[in-house]
mmCIF file with all atom_site columns, C-alpha atoms in Angstrom:
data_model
loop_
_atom_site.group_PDB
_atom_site.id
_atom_site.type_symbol
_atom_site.label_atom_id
_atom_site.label_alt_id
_atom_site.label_comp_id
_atom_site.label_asym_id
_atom_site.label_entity_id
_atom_site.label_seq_id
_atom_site.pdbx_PDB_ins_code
_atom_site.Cartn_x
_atom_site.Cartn_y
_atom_site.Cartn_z
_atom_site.occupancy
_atom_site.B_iso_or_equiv
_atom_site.pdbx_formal_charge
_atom_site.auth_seq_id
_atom_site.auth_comp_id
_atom_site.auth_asym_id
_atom_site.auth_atom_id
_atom_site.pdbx_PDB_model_num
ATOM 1   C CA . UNK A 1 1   ? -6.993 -46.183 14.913  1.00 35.00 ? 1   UNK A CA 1
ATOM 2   C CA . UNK A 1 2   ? -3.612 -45.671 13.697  1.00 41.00 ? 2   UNK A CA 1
ATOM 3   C CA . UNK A 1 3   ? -3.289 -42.550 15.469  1.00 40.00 ? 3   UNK A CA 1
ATOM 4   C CA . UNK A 1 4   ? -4.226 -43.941 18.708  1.00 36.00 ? 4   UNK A CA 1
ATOM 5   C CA . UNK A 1 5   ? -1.791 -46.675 18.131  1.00 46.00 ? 5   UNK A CA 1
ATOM 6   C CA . UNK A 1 6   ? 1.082  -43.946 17.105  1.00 46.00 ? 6   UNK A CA 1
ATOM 7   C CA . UNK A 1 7   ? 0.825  -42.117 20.630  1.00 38.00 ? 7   UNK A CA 1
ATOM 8   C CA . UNK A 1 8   ? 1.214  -45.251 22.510  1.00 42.00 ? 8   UNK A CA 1
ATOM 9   C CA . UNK A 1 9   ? 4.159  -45.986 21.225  1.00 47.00 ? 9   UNK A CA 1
ATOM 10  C CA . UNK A 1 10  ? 5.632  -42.621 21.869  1.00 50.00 ? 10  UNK A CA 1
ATOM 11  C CA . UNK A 1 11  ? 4.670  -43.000 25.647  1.00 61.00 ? 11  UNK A CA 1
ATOM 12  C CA . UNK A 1 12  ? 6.288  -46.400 25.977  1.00 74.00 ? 12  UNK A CA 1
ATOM 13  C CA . UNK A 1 13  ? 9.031  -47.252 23.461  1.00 90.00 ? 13  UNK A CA 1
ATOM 14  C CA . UNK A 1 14  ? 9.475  -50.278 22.458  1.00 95.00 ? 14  UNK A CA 1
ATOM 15  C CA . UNK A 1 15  ? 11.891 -51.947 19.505  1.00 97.00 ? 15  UNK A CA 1
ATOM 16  C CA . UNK A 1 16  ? 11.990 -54.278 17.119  1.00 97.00 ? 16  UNK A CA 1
ATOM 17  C CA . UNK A 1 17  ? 15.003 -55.481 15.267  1.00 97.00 ? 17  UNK A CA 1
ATOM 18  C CA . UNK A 1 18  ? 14.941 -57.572 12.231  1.00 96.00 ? 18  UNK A CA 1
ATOM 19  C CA . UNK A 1 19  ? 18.086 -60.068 11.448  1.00 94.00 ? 19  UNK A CA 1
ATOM 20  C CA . UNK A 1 20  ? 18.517 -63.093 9.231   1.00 88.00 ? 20  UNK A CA 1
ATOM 21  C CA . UNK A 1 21  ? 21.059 -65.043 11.625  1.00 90.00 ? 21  UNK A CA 1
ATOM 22  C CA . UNK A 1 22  ? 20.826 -66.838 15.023  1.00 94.00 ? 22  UNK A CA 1
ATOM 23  C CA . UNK A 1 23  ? 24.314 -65.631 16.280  1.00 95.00 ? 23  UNK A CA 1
ATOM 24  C CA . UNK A 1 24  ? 22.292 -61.852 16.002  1.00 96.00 ? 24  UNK A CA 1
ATOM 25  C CA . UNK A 1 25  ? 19.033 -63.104 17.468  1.00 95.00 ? 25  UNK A CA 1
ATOM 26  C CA . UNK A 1 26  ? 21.346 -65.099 20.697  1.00 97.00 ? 26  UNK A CA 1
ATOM 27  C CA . UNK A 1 27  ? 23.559 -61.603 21.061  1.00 97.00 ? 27  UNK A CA 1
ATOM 28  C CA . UNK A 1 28  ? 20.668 -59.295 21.283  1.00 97.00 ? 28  UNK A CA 1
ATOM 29  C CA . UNK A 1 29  ? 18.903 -62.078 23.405  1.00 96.00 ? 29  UNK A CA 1
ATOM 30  C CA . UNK A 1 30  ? 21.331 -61.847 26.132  1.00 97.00 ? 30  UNK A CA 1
ATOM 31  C CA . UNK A 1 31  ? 21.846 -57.761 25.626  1.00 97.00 ? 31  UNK A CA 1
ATOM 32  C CA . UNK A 1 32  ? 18.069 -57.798 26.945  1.00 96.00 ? 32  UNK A CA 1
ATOM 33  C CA . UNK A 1 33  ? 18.620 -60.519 29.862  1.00 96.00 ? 33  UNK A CA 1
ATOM 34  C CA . UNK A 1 34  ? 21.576 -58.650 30.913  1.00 96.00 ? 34  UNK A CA 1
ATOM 35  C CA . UNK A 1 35  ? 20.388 -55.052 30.608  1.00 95.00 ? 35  UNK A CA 1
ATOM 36  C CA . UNK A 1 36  ? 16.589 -55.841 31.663  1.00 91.00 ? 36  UNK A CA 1
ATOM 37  C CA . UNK A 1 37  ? 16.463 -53.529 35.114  1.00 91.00 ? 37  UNK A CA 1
ATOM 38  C CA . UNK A 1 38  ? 18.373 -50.473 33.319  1.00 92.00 ? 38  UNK A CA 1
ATOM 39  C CA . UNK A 1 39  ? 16.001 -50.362 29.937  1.00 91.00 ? 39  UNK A CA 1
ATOM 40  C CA . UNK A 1 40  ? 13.778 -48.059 29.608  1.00 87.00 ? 40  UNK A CA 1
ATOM 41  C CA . UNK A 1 41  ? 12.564 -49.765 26.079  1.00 91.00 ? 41  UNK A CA 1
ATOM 42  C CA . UNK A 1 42  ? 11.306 -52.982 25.227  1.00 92.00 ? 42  UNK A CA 1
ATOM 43  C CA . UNK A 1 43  ? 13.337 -54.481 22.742  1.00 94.00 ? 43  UNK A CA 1
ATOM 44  C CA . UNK A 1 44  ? 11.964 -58.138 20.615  1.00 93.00 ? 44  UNK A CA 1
ATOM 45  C CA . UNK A 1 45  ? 13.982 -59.401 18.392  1.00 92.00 ? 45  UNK A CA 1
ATOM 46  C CA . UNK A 1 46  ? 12.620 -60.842 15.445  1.00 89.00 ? 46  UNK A CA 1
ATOM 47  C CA . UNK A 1 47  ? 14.321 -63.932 13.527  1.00 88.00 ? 47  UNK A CA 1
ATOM 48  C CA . UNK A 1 48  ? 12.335 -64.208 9.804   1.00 86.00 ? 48  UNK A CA 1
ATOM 49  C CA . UNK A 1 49  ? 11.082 -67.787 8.953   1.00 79.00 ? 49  UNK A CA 1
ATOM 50  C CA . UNK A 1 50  ? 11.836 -66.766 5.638   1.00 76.00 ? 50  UNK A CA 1
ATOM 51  C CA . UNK A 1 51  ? 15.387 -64.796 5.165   1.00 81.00 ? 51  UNK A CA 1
ATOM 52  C CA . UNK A 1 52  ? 15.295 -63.305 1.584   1.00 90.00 ? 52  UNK A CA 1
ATOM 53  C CA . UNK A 1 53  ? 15.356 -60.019 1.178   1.00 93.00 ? 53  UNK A CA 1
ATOM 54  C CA . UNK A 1 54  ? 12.005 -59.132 0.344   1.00 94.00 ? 54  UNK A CA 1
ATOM 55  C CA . UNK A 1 55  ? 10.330 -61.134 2.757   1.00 94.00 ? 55  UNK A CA 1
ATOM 56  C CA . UNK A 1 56  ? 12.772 -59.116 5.541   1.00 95.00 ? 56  UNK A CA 1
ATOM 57  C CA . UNK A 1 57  ? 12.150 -55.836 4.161   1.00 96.00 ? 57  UNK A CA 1
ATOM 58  C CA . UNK A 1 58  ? 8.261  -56.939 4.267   1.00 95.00 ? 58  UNK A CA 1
ATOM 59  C CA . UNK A 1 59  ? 8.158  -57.558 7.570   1.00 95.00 ? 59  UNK A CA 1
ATOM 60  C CA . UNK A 1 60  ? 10.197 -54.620 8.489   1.00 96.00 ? 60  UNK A CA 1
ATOM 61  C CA . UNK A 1 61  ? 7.422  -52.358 7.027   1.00 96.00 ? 61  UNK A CA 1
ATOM 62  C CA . UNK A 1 62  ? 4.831  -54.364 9.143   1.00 96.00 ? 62  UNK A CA 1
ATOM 63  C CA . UNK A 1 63  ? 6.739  -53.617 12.364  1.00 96.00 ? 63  UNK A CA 1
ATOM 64  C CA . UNK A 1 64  ? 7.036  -50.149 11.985  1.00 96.00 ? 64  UNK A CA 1
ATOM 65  C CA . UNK A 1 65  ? 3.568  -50.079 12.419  1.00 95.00 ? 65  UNK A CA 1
ATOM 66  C CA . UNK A 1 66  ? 3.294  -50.973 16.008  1.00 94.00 ? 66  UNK A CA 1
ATOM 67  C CA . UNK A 1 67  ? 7.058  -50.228 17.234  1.00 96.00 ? 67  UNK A CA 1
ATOM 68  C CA . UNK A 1 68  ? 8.378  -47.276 18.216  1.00 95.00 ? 68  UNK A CA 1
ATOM 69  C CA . UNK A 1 69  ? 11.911 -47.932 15.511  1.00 96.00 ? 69  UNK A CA 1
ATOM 70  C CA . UNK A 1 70  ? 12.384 -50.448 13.805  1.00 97.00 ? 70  UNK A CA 1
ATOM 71  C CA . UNK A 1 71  ? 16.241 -51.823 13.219  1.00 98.00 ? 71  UNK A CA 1
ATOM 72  C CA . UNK A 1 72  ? 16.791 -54.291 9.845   1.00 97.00 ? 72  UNK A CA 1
ATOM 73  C CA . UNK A 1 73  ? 20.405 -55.647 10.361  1.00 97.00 ? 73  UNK A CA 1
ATOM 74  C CA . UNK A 1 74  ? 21.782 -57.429 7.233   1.00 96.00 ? 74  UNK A CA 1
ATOM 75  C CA . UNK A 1 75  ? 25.215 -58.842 7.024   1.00 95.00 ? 75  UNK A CA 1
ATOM 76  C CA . UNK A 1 76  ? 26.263 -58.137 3.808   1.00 96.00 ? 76  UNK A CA 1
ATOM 77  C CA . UNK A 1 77  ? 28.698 -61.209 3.173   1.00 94.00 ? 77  UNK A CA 1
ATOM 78  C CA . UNK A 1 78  ? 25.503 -62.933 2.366   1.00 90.00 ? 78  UNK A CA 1
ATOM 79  C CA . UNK A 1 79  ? 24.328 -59.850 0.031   1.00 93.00 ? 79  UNK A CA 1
ATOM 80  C CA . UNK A 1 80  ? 27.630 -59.964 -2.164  1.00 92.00 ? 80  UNK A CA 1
ATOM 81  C CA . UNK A 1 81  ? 27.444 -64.077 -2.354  1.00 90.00 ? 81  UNK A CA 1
ATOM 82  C CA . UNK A 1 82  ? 24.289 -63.991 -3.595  1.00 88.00 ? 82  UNK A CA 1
ATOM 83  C CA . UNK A 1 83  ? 24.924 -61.540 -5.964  1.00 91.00 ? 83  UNK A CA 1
ATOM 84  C CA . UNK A 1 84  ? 28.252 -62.906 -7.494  1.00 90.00 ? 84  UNK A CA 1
ATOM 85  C CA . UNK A 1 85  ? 25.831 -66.127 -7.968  1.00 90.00 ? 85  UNK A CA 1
ATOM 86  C CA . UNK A 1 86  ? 23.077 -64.218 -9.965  1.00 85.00 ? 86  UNK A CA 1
ATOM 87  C CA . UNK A 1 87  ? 22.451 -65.284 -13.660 1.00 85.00 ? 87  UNK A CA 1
ATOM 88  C CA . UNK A 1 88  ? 23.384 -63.054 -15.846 1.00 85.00 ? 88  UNK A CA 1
ATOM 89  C CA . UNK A 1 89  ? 21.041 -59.853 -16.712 1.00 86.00 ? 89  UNK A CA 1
ATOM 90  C CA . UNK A 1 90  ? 18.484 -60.832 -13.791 1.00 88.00 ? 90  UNK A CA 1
ATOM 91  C CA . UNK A 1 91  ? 18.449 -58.424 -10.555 1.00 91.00 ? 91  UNK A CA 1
ATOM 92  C CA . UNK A 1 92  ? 21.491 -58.619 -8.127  1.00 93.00 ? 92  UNK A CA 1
ATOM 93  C CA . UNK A 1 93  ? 20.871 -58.724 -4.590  1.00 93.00 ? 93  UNK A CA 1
ATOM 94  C CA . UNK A 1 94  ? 23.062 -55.641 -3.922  1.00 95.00 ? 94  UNK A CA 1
ATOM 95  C CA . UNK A 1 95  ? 20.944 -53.875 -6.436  1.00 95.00 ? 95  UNK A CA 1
ATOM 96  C CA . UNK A 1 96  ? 17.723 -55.230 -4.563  1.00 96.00 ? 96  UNK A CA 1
ATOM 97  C CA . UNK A 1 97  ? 18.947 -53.667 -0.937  1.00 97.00 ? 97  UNK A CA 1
ATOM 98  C CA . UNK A 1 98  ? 19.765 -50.727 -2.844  1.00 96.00 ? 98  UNK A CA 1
ATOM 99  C CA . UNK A 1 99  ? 15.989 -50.241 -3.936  1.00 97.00 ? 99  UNK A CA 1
ATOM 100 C CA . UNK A 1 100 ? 15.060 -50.817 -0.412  1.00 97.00 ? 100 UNK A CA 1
ATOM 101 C CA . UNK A 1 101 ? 17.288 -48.457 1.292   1.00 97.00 ? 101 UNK A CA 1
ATOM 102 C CA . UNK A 1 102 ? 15.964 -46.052 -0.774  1.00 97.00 ? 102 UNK A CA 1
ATOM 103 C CA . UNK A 1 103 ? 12.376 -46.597 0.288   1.00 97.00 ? 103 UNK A CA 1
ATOM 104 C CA . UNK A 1 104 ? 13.278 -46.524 3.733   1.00 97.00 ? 104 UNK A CA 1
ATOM 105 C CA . UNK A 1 105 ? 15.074 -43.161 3.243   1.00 95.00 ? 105 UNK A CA 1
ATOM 106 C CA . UNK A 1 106 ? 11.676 -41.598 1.221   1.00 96.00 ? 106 UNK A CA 1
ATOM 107 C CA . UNK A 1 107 ? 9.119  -43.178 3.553   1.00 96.00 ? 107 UNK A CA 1
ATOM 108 C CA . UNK A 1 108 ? 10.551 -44.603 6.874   1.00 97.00 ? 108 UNK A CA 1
ATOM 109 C CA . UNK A 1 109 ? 13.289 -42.256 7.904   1.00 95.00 ? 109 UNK A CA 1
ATOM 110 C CA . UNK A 1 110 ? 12.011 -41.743 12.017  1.00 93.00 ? 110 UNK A CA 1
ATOM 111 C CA . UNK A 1 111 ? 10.295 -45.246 12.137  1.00 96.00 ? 111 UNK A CA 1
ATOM 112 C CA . UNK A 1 112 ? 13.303 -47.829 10.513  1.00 97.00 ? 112 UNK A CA 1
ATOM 113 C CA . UNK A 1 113 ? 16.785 -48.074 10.811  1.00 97.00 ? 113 UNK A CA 1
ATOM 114 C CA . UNK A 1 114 ? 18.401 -49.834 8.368   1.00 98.00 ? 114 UNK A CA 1
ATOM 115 C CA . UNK A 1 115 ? 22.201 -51.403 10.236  1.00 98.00 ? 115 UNK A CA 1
ATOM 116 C CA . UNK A 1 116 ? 24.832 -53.188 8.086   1.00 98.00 ? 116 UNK A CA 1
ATOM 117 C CA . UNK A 1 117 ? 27.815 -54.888 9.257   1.00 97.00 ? 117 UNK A CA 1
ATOM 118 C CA . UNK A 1 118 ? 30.423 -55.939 6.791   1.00 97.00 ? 118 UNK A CA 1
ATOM 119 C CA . UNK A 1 119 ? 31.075 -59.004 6.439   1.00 97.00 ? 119 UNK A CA 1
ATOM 120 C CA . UNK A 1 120 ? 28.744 -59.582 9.576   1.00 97.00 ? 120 UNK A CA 1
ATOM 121 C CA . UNK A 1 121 ? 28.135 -59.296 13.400  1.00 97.00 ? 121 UNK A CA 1
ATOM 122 C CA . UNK A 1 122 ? 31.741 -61.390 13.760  1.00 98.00 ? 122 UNK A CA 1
ATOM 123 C CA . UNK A 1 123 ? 32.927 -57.815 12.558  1.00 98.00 ? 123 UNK A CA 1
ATOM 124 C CA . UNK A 1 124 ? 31.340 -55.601 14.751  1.00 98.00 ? 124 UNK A CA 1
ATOM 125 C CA . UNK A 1 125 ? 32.413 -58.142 17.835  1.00 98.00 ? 125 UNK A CA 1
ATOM 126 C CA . UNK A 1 126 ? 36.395 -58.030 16.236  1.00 98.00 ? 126 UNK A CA 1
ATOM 127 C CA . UNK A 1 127 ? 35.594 -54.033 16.679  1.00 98.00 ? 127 UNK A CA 1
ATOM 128 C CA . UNK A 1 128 ? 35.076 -54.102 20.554  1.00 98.00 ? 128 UNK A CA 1
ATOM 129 C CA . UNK A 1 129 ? 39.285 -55.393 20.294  1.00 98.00 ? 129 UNK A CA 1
ATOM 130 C CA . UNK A 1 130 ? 40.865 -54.095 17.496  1.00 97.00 ? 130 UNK A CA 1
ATOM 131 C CA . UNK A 1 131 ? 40.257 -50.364 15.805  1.00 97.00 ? 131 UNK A CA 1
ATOM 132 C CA . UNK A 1 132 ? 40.557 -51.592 11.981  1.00 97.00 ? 132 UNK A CA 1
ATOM 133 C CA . UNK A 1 133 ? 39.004 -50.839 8.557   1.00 97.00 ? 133 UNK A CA 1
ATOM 134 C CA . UNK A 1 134 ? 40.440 -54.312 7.548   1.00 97.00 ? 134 UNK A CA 1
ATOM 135 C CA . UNK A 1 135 ? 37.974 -55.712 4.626   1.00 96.00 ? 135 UNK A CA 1
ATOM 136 C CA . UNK A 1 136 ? 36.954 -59.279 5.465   1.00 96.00 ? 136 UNK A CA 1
ATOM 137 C CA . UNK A 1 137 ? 35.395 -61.183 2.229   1.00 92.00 ? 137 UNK A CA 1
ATOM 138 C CA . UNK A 1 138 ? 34.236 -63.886 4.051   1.00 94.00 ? 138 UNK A CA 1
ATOM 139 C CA . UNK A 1 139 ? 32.653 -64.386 7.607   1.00 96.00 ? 139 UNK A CA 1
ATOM 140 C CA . UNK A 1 140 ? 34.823 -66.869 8.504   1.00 96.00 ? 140 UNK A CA 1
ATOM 141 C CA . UNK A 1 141 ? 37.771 -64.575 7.990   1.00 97.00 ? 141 UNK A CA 1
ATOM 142 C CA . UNK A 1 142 ? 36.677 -61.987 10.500  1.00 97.00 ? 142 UNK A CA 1
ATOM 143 C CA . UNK A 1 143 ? 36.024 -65.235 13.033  1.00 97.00 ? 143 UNK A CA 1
ATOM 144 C CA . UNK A 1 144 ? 39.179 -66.261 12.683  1.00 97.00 ? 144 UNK A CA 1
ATOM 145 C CA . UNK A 1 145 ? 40.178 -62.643 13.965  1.00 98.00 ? 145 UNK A CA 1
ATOM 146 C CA . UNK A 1 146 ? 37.913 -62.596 16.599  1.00 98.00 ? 146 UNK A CA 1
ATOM 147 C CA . UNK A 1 147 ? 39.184 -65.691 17.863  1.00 98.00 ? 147 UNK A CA 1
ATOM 148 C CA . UNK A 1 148 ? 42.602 -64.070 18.436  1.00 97.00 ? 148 UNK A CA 1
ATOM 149 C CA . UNK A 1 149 ? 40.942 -62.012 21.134  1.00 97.00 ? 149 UNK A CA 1
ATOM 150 C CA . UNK A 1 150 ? 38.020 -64.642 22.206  1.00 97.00 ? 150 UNK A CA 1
ATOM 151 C CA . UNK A 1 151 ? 39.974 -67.659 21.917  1.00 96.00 ? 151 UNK A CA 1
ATOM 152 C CA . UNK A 1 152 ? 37.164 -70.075 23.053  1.00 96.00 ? 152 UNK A CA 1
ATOM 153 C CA . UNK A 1 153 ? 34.640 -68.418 20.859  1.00 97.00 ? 153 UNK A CA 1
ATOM 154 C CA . UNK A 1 154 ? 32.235 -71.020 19.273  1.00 96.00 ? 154 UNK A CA 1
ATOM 155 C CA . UNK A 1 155 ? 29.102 -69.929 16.480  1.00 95.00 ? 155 UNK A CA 1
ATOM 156 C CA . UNK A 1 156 ? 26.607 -72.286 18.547  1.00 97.00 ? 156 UNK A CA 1
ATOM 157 C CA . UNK A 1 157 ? 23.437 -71.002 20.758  1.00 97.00 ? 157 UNK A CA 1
ATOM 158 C CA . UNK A 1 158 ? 25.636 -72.795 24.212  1.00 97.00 ? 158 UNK A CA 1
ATOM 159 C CA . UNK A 1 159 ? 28.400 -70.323 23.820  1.00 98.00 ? 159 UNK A CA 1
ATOM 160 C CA . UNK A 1 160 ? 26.609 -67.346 23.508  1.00 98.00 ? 160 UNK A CA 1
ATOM 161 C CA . UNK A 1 161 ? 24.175 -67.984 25.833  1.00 98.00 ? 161 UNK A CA 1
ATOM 162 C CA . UNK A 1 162 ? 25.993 -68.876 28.733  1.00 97.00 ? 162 UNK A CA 1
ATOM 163 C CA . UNK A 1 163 ? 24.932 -68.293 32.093  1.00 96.00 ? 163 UNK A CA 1
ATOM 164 C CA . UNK A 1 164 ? 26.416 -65.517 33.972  1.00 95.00 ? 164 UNK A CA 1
ATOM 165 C CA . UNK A 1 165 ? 29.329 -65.667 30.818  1.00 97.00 ? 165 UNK A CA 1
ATOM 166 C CA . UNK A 1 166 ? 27.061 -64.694 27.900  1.00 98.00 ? 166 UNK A CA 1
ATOM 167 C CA . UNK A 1 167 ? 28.413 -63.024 24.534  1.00 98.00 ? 167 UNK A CA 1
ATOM 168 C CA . UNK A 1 168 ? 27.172 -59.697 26.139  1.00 98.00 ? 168 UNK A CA 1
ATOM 169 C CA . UNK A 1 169 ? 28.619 -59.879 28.999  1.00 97.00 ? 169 UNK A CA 1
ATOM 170 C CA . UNK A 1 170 ? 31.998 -60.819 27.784  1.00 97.00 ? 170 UNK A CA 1
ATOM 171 C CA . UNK A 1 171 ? 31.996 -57.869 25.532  1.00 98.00 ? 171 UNK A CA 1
ATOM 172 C CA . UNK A 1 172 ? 30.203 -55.500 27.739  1.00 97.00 ? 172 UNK A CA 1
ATOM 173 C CA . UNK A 1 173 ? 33.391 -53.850 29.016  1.00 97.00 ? 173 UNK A CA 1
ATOM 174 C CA . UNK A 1 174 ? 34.585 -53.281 25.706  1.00 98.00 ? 174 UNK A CA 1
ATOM 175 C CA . UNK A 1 175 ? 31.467 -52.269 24.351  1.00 98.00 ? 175 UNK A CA 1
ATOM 176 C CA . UNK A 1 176 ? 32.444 -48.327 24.353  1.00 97.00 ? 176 UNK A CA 1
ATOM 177 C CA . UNK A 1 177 ? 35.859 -49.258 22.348  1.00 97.00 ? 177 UNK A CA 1
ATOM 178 C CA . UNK A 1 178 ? 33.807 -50.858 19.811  1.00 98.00 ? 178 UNK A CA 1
ATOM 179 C CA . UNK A 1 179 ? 31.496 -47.690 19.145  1.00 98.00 ? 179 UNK A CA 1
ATOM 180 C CA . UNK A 1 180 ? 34.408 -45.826 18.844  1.00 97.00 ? 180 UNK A CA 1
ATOM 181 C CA . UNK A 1 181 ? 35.558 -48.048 16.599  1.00 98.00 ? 181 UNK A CA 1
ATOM 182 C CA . UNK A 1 182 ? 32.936 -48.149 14.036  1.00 98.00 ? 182 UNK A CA 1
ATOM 183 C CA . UNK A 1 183 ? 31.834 -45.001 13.823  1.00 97.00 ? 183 UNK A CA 1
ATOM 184 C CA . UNK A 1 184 ? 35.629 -44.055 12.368  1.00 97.00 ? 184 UNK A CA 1
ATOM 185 C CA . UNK A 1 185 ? 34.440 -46.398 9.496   1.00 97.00 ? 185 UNK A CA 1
ATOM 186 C CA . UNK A 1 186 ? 31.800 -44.204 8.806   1.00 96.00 ? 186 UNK A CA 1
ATOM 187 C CA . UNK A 1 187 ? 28.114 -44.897 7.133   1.00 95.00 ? 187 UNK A CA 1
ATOM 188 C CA . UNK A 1 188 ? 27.230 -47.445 4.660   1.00 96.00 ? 188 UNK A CA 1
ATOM 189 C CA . UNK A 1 189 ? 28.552 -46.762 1.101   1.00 95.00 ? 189 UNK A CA 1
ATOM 190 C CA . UNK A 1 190 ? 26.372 -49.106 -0.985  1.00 94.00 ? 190 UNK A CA 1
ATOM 191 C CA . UNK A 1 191 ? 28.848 -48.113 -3.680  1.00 92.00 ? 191 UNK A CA 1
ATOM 192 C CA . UNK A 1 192 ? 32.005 -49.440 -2.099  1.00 92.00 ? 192 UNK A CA 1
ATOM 193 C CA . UNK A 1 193 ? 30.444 -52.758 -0.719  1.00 90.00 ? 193 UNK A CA 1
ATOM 194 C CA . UNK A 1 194 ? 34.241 -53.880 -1.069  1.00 91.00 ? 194 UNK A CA 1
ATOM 195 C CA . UNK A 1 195 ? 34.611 -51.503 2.213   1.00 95.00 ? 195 UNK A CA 1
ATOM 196 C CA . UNK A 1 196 ? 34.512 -53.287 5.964   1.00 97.00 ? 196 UNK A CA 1
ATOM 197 C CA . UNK A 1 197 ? 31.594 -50.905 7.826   1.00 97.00 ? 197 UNK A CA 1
ATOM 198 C CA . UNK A 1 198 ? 29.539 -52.021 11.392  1.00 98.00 ? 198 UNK A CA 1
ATOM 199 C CA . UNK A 1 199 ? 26.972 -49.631 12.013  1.00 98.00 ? 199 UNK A CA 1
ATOM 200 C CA . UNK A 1 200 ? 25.793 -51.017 15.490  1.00 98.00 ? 200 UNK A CA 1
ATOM 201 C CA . UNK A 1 201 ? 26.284 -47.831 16.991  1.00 97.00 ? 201 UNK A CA 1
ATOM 202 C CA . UNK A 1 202 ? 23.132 -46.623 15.161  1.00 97.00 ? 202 UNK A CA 1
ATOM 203 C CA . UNK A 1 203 ? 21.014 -49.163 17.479  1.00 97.00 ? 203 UNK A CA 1
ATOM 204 C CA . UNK A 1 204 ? 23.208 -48.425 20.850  1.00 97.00 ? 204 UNK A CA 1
ATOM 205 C CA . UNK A 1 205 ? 22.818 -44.778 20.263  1.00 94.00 ? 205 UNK A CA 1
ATOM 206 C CA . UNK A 1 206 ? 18.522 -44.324 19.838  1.00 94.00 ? 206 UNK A CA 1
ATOM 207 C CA . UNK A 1 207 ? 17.521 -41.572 21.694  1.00 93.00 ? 207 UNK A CA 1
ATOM 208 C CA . UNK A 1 208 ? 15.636 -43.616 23.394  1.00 93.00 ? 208 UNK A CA 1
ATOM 209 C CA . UNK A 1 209 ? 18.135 -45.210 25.665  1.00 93.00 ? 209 UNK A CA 1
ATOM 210 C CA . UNK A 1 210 ? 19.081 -42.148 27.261  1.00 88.00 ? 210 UNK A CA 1
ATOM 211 C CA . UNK A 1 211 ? 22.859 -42.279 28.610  1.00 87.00 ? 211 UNK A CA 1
ATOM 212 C CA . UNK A 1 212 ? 22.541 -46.011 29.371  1.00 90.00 ? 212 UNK A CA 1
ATOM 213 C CA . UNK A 1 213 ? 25.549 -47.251 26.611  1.00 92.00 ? 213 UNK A CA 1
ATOM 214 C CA . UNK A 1 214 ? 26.870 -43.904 26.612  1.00 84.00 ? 214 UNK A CA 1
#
């Protein structure tokens, strides 16, 4: 059964991406409204009722069954706070994604993509403006950035889901710059988590898309 489900996927790709925020879920919303007569994949994102870490890496592993990729984004800003608020000699949360990533790497290395963005997706929107390896320790810091370029730029559903002026479209044109951009900052260094990284190109660059963001 399994392999009958495997082949259809590889004759119509489809994705599933896995985040923990709304402004995530709202941008890749409009990406799909916006882009829906050029894809040639089907792309659902998925917003956990549950947002630990375990219950997102859970239901990463359950997608992978039936999708084609899977992409977990996690915004690390809420990684680091929860591990600075850890009691002492229990697990940290960095050192609980760092058990995970190295599942994914043994046993899900063609099927999930694991995408971080430093402190968060305000980051890898700053990085479709600016070329910078600035570190941002808070979310609000990189906003505050962003709103240098996006001066009207509100965290709320309305704003990024405006008709015919959505948070895609406003960044589309720009949306070359920003690959660019973060692939100078390189991969994911679970080591240096001091270290401002966006690895959204990993998801704009699938195979499976062809040339379409290229």
């Amino acid at each position: 059964m399994r392999t009958s489900k495997s082949l259809n996927r590889n004759k119509n790709p489809n994705f599933a991406i896995v985040i923990d925020g709304e402004t995530e879920f709202w941008y890749f919303q409009m990406l799909v409204r916006n882009e829906r007569d050029n894809l040639n994949v089907r792309i659902k994102p998925e917003l956990p009722s549950k947002k630990s870490l375990i219950d997102q890496f859970k239901l990463v592993k359950q997608l992978s069954e039936d999708y084609t990729k899977t992409f977990w984004i996690v915004d690390l800003d809420v990684v680091l706070k929860e591990t600075r608020e850890v009691k002492k000699g229990e697990k940290t949360r960095i050192q609980e994604l760092e058990e995970y990533i190295n599942i994914l790497s043994k046993k899900y290395p063609e099927t999930i993509v694991l995408i971080v963005n430093n402190p968060c997706l305000e980051f890898w929107l700053l990085l479709h403006f600016e070329s910078t390896s600035k570190f941002f320790d808070t979310c609000a810091s990189a906003e505050k950035q962003l709103k240098k370029h996006l001066k009207d730029y509100e965290k709320t559903e309305k704003y990024f889901t405006k008709q015919n002026n959505d948070i895609y479209l406003k960044l589309k044109p720009h949306l070359k710059n920003a690959l660019n951009n973060a692939k100078k900052l390189g991969q994911f260094n679970i080591k240096e988590s001091n270290s401002a990284i966006s690895e959204m190109q990993l998801f704009f660059e699938a195979k499976e898309f062809g040339q379409l963001f290229k």
